[in-house]
CSV table of C-alpha atoms in Angstrom, one decimal:
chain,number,residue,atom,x,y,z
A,120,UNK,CA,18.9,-19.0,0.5
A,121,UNK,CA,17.3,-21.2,-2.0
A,122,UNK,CA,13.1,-21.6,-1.0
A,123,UNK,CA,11.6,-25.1,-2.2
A,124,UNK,CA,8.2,-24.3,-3.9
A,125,UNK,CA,7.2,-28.1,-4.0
A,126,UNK,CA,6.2,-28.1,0.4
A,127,UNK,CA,2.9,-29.9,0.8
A,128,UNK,CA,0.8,-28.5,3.9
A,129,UNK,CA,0.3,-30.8,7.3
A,130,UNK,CA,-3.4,-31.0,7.6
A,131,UNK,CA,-3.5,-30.8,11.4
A,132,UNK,CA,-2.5,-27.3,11.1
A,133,UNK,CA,-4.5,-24.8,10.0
A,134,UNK,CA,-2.2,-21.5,9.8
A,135,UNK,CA,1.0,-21.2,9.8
A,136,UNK,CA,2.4,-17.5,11.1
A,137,UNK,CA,5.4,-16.1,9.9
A,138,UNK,CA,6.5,-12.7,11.7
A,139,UNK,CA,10.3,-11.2,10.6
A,140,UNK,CA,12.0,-9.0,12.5
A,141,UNK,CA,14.8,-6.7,12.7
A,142,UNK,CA,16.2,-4.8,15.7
A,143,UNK,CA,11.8,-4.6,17.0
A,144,UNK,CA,12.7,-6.8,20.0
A,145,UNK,CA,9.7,-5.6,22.4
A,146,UNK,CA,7.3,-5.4,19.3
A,147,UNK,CA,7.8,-9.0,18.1
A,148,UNK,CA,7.5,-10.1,21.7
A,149,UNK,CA,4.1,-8.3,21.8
A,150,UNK,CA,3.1,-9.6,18.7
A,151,UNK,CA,3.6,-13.4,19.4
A,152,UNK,CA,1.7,-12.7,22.6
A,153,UNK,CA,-1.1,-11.5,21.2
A,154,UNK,CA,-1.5,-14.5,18.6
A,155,UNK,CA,-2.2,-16.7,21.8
A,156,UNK,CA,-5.6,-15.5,21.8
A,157,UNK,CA,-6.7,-17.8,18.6
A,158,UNK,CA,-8.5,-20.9,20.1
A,159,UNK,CA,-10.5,-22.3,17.3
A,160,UNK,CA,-7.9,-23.4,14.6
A,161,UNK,CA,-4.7,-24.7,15.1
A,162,UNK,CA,-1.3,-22.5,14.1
A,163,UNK,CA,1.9,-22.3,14.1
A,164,UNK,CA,4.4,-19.1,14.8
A,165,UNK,CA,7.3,-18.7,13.0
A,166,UNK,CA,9.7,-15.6,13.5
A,167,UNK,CA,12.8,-14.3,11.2
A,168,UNK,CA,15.1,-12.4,12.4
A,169,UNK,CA,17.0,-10.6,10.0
A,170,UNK,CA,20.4,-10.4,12.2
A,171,UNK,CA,18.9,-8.3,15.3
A,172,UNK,CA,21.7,-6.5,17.1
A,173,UNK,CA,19.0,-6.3,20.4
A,174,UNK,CA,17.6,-9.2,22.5
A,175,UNK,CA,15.1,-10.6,20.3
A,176,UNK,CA,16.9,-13.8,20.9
A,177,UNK,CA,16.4,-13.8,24.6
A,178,UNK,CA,12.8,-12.6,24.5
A,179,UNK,CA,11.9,-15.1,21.8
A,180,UNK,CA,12.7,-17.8,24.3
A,181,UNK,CA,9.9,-17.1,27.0
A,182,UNK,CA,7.9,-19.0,23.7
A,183,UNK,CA,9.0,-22.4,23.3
A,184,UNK,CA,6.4,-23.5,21.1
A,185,UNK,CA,7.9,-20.3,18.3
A,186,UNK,CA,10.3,-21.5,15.8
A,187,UNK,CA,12.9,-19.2,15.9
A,188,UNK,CA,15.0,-18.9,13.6
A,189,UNK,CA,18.0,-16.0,13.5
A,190,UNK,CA,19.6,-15.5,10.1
A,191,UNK,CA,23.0,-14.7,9.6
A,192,UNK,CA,22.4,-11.1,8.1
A,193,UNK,CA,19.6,-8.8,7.0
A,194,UNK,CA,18.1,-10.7,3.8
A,195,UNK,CA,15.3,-8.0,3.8
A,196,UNK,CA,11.4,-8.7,4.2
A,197,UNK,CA,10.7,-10.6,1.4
A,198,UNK,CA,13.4,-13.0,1.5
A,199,UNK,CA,12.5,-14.0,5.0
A,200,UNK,CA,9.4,-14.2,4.6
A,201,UNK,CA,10.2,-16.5,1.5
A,202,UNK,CA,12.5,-18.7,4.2
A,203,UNK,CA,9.5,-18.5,6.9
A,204,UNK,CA,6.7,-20.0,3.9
A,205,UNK,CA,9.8,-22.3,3.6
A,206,UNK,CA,9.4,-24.1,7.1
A,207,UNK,CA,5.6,-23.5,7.0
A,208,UNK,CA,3.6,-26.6,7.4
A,209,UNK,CA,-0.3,-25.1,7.5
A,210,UNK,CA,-2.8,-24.8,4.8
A,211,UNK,CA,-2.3,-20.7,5.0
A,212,UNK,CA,0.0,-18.8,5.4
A,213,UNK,CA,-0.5,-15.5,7.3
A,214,UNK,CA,1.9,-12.9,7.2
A,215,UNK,CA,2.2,-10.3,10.1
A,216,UNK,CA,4.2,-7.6,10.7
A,217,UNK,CA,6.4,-7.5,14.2
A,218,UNK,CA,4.5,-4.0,14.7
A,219,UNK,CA,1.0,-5.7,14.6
A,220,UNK,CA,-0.8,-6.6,17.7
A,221,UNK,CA,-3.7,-9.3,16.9
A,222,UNK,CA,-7.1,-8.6,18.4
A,223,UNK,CA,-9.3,-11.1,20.3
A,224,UNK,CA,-10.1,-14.2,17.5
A,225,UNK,CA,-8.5,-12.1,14.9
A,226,UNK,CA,-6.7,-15.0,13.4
A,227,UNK,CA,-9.7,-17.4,14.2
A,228,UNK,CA,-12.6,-15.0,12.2
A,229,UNK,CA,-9.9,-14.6,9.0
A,230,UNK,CA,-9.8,-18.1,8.9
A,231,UNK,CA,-13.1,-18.7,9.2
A,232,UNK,CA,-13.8,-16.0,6.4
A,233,UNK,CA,-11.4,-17.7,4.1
A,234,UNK,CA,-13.1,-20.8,4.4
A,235,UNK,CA,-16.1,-19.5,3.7
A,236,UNK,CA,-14.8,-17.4,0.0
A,237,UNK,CA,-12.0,-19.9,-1.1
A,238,UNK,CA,-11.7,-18.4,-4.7
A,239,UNK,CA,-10.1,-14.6,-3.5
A,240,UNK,CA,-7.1,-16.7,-2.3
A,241,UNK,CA,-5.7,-13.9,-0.8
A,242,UNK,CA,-7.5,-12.1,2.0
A,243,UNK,CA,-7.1,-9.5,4.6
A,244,UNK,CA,-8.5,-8.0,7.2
A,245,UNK,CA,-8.6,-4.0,8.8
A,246,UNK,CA,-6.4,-3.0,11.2
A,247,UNK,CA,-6.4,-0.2,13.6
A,248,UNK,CA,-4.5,2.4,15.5
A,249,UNK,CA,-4.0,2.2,18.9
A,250,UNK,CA,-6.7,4.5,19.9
A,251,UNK,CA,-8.8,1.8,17.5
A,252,UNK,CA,-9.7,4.4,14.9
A,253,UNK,CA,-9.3,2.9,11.2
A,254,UNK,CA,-5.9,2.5,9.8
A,255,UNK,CA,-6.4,3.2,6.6
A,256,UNK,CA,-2.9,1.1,4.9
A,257,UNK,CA,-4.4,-2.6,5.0
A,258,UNK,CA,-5.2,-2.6,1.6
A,259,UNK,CA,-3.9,-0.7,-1.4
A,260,UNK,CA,-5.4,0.1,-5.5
A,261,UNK,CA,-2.9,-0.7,-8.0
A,262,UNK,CA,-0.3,2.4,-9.4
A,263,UNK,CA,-1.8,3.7,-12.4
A,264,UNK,CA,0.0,6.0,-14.9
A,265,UNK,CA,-2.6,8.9,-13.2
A,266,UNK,CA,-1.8,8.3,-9.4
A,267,UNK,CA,2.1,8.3,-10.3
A,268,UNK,CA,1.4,12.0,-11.9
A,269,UNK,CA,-0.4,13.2,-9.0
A,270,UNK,CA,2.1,11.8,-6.4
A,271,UNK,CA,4.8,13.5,-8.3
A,272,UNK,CA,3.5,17.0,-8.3
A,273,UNK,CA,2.6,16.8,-4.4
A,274,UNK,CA,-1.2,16.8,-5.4
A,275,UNK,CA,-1.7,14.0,-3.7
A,276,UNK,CA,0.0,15.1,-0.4
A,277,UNK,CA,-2.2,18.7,-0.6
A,278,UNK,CA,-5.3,17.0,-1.3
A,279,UNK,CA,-4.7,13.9,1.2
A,280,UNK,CA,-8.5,13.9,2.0
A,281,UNK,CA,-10.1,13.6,-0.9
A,282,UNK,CA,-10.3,10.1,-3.2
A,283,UNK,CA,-10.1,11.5,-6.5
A,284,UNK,CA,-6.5,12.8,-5.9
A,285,UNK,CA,-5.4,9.7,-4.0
A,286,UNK,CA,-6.6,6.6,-6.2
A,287,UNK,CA,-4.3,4.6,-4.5
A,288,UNK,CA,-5.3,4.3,-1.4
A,289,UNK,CA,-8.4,2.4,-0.6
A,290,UNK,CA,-11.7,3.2,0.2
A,291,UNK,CA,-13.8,1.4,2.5
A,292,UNK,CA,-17.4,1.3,1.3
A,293,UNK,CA,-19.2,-0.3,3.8
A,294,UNK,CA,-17.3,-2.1,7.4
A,295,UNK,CA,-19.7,-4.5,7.6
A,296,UNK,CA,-19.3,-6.3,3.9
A,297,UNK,CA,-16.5,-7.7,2.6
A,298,UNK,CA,-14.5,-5.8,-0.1
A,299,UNK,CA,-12.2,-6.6,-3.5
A,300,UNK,CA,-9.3,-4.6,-3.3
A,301,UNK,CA,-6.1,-4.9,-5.7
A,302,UNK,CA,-3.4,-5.0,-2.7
A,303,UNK,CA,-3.7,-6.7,0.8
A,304,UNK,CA,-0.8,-5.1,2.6
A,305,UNK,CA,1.8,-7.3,3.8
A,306,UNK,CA,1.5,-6.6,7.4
A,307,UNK,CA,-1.6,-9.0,7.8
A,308,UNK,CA,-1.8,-10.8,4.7
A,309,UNK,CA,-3.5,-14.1,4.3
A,310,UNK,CA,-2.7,-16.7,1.4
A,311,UNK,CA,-3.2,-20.5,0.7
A,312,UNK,CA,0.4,-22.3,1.2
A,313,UNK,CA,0.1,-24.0,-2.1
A,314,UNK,CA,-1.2,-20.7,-3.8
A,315,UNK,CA,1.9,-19.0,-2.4
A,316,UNK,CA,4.0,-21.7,-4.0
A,317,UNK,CA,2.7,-21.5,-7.1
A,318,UNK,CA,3.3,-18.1,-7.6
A,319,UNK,CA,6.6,-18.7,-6.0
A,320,UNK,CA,6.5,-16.3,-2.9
A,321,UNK,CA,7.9,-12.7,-2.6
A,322,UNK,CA,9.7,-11.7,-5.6
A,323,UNK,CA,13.3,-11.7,-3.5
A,324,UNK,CA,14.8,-8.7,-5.7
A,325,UNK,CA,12.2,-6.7,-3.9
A,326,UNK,CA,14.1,-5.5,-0.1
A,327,UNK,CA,11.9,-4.0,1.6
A,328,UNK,CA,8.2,-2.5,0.2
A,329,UNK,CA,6.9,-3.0,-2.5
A,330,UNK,CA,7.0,-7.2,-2.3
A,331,UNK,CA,3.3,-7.6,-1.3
A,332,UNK,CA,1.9,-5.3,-4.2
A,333,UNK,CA,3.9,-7.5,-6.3
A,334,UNK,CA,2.7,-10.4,-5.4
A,335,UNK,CA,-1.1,-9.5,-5.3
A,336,UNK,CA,-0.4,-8.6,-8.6
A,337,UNK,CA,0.7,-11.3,-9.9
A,338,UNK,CA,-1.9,-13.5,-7.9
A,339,UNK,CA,-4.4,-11.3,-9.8
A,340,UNK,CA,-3.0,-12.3,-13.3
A,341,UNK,CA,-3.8,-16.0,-12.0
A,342,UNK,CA,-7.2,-15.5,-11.0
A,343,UNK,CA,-7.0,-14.4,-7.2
A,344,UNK,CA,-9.8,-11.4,-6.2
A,345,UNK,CA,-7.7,-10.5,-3.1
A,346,UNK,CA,-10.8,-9.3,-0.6
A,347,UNK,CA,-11.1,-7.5,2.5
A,348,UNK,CA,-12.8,-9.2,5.6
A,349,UNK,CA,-15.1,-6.8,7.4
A,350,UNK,CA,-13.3,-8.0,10.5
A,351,UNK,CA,-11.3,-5.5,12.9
A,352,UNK,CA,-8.3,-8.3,13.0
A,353,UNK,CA,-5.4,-6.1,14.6
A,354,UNK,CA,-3.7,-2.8,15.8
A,355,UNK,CA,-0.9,-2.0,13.4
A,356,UNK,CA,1.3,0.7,15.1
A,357,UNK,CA,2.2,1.5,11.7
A,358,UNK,CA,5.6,2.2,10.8
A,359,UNK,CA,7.8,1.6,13.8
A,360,UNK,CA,9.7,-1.3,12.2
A,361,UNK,CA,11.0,1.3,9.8
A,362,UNK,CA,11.2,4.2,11.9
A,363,UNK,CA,13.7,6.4,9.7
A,364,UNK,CA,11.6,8.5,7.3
A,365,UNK,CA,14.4,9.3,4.6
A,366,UNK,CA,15.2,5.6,5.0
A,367,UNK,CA,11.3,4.6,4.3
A,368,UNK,CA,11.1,6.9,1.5
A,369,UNK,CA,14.4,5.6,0.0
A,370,UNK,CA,13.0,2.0,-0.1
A,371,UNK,CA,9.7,2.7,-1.2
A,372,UNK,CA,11.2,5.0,-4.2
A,373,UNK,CA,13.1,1.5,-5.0
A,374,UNK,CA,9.9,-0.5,-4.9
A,375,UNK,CA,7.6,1.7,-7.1
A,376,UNK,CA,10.6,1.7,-9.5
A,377,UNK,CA,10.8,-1.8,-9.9
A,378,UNK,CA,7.1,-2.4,-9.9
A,379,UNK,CA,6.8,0.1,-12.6
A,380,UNK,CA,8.8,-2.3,-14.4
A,381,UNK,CA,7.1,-5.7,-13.8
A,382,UNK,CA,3.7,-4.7,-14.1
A,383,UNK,CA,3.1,-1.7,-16.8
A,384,UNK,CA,3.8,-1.9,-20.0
A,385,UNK,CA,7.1,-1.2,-21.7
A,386,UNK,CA,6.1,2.4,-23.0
A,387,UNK,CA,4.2,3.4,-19.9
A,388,UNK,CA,6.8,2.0,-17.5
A,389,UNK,CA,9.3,4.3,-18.6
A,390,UNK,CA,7.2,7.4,-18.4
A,391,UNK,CA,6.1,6.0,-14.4
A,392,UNK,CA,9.7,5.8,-13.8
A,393,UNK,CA,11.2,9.2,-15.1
A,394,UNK,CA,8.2,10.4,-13.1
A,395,UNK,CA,9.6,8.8,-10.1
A,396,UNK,CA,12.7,9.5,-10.4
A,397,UNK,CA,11.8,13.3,-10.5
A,398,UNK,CA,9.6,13.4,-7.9
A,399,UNK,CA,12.8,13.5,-5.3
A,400,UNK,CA,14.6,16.5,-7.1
A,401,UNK,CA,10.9,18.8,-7.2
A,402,UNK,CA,10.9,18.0,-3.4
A,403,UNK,CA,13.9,18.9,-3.2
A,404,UNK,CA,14.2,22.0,-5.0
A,405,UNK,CA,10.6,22.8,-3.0
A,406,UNK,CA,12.3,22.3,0.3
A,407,UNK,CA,15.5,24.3,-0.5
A,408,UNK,CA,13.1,27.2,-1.7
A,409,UNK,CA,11.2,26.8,1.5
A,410,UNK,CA,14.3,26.9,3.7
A,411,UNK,CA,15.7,30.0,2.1
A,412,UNK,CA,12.6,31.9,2.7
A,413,UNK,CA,11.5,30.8,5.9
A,414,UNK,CA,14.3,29.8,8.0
A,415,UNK,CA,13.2,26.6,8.2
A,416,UNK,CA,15.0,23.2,7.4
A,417,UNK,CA,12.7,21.0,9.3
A,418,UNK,CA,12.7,18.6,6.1
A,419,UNK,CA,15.2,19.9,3.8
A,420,UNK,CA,17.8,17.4,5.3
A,421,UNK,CA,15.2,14.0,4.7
A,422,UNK,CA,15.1,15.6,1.2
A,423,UNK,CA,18.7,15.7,0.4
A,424,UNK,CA,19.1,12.2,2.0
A,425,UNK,CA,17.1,11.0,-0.4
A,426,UNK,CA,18.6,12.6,-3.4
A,427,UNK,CA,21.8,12.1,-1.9
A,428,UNK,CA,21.1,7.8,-2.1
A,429,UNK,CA,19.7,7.9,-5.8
A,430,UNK,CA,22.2,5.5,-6.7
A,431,UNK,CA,20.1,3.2,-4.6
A,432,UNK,CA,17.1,3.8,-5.6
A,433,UNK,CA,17.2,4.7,-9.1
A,434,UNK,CA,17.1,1.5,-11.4
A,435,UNK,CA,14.4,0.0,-8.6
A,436,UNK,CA,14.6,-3.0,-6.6
């Protein structure tokens, strides 16, 4: 699948949406429904499916003005969302997960916020749960050498509540000012077409996670100040387009592998990985302890999954 970087933007449309899917039939239907609530700037809806084996197909018709487009096998997120930016003929592109529902003028506020700071070039926007309490994963810091160590160890984990101990995730300082942040998730992520094409999309090598972080990154390196909009754009129901948790934690291991390679340098990139790479076995090993004492396996089997499908995993995406 070869993506021309050299597309020029139509004018008369403002936003262009790209949504991939994979076996989330009722979710992407939900999702494209919702984006009919924009009214003040023009879009279009594109949606990748990655091979669905469930009616997506048949759903997706109900919406004649979606360009549909069904691919021959699963290329993963970032490749279709590399083939969506493809066919994308609006001065932004806005990428949205199939598990995102868009709230009243969500799209239409964004929009209007990214007019109004042109130089972050990448923006995003909070989303919520479904009970409309703050979903903390729309924006991410960068890995450091420090946050890899405390992941590791489970420190992170044990002391989920407090900042100090999770310097990854990010913190909002005030919801009613916009925010710099390092990483604008990928499940409502904002970007100028020709920005995107410049830095030449997703970074294809990347399956799934791991590809949005990677691109903020290197949007950074060009200048972009990636910033939060103090806007409530979206319920993201978080994580049902990758249901399987040994399957999440397998692809995410992948991604912070091969980001630890792009983006550190060489000496502390091998020290992030060999970190990495043990943090499965302590699990592991802490599990198996767990089980033999207690009786209880509830996640000694997602453990050995994951160790089980190192060969994966292990060199990174």
């Amino acid at each position: 699948m070869q993506v021309d970087h050299k597309k020029h933007p139509t004018p008369e449309i403002s936003v262009s949406i790209i949504i991939t899917t994979y076996n989330t039939a009722a979710l992407v239907e939900q999702a494209v429904a919702s984006i009919e609530q924009t009214t003040e700037v023009s879009y279009e809806i594109i949606v990748i499916d990655n091979a669905s084996l469930d009616d997506t197909e048949d759903r997706m018709s109900q919406f004649p003005s979606v360009r549909y487009i069904r691919l021959d096998r699963n290329h993963g997120f970032a490749r279709a969302n590399n083939l969506g930016a493809l066919l994308a003929r609006g001065k932004y592109l806005l990428l949205v997960n199939s598990d995102v529902i868009l709230r009243t003028r969500g799209i239409d506020e964004l929009i209007n916020f990214a007019e109004r700071h042109p130089k972050s070039r990448i923006w995003g926007a909070r989303t919520l749960y479904p009970d409309l309490n703050l979903n903390p994963t729309y924006c991410w810091r960068r890995m450091t050498l420090w946050s890899v160590v405390l992941r590791t160890f489970g420190v992170s984990a044990v002391f989920r509540s407090i900042p100090f101990f999770n310097p990854e995730t990010c913190n909002d300082p005030c919801r009613n000012e916009p925010f710099s942040v390092d990483i604008v998730t990928g499940c409502f992520l904002l970007i100028e077409s020709r920005f995107w094409h410049d830095l030449r999309g997703f970074d294809p090598e990347f399956f799934f996670f791991g590809e949005d972080a990677d691109l903020c990154l290197r949007a950074i390196a060009k200048g972009a100040r990636p910033v939060i909009a103090p806007i409530d754009a979206a319920i993201h129901l978080g994580g049902a387009s990758e249901s399987q948790a040994s399957k999440r934690t397998i692809n995410m291991l992948a991604a912070r592998i091969g980001l630890a390679r792009r983006h550190f340098v060489p000496f502390q990139g091998r020290l992030v990985v060999a970190l990495t790479r043990f943090g499965p076995l302590l699990r592991l090993a802490a599990q198996e302890i767990r089980a033999a004492k207690t009786g209880s396996s509830a996640n000694l089997e997602s453990a050995r999954a994951v160790w089980r499908a190192k060969s994966y995993w292990w060199e990174g995406f």
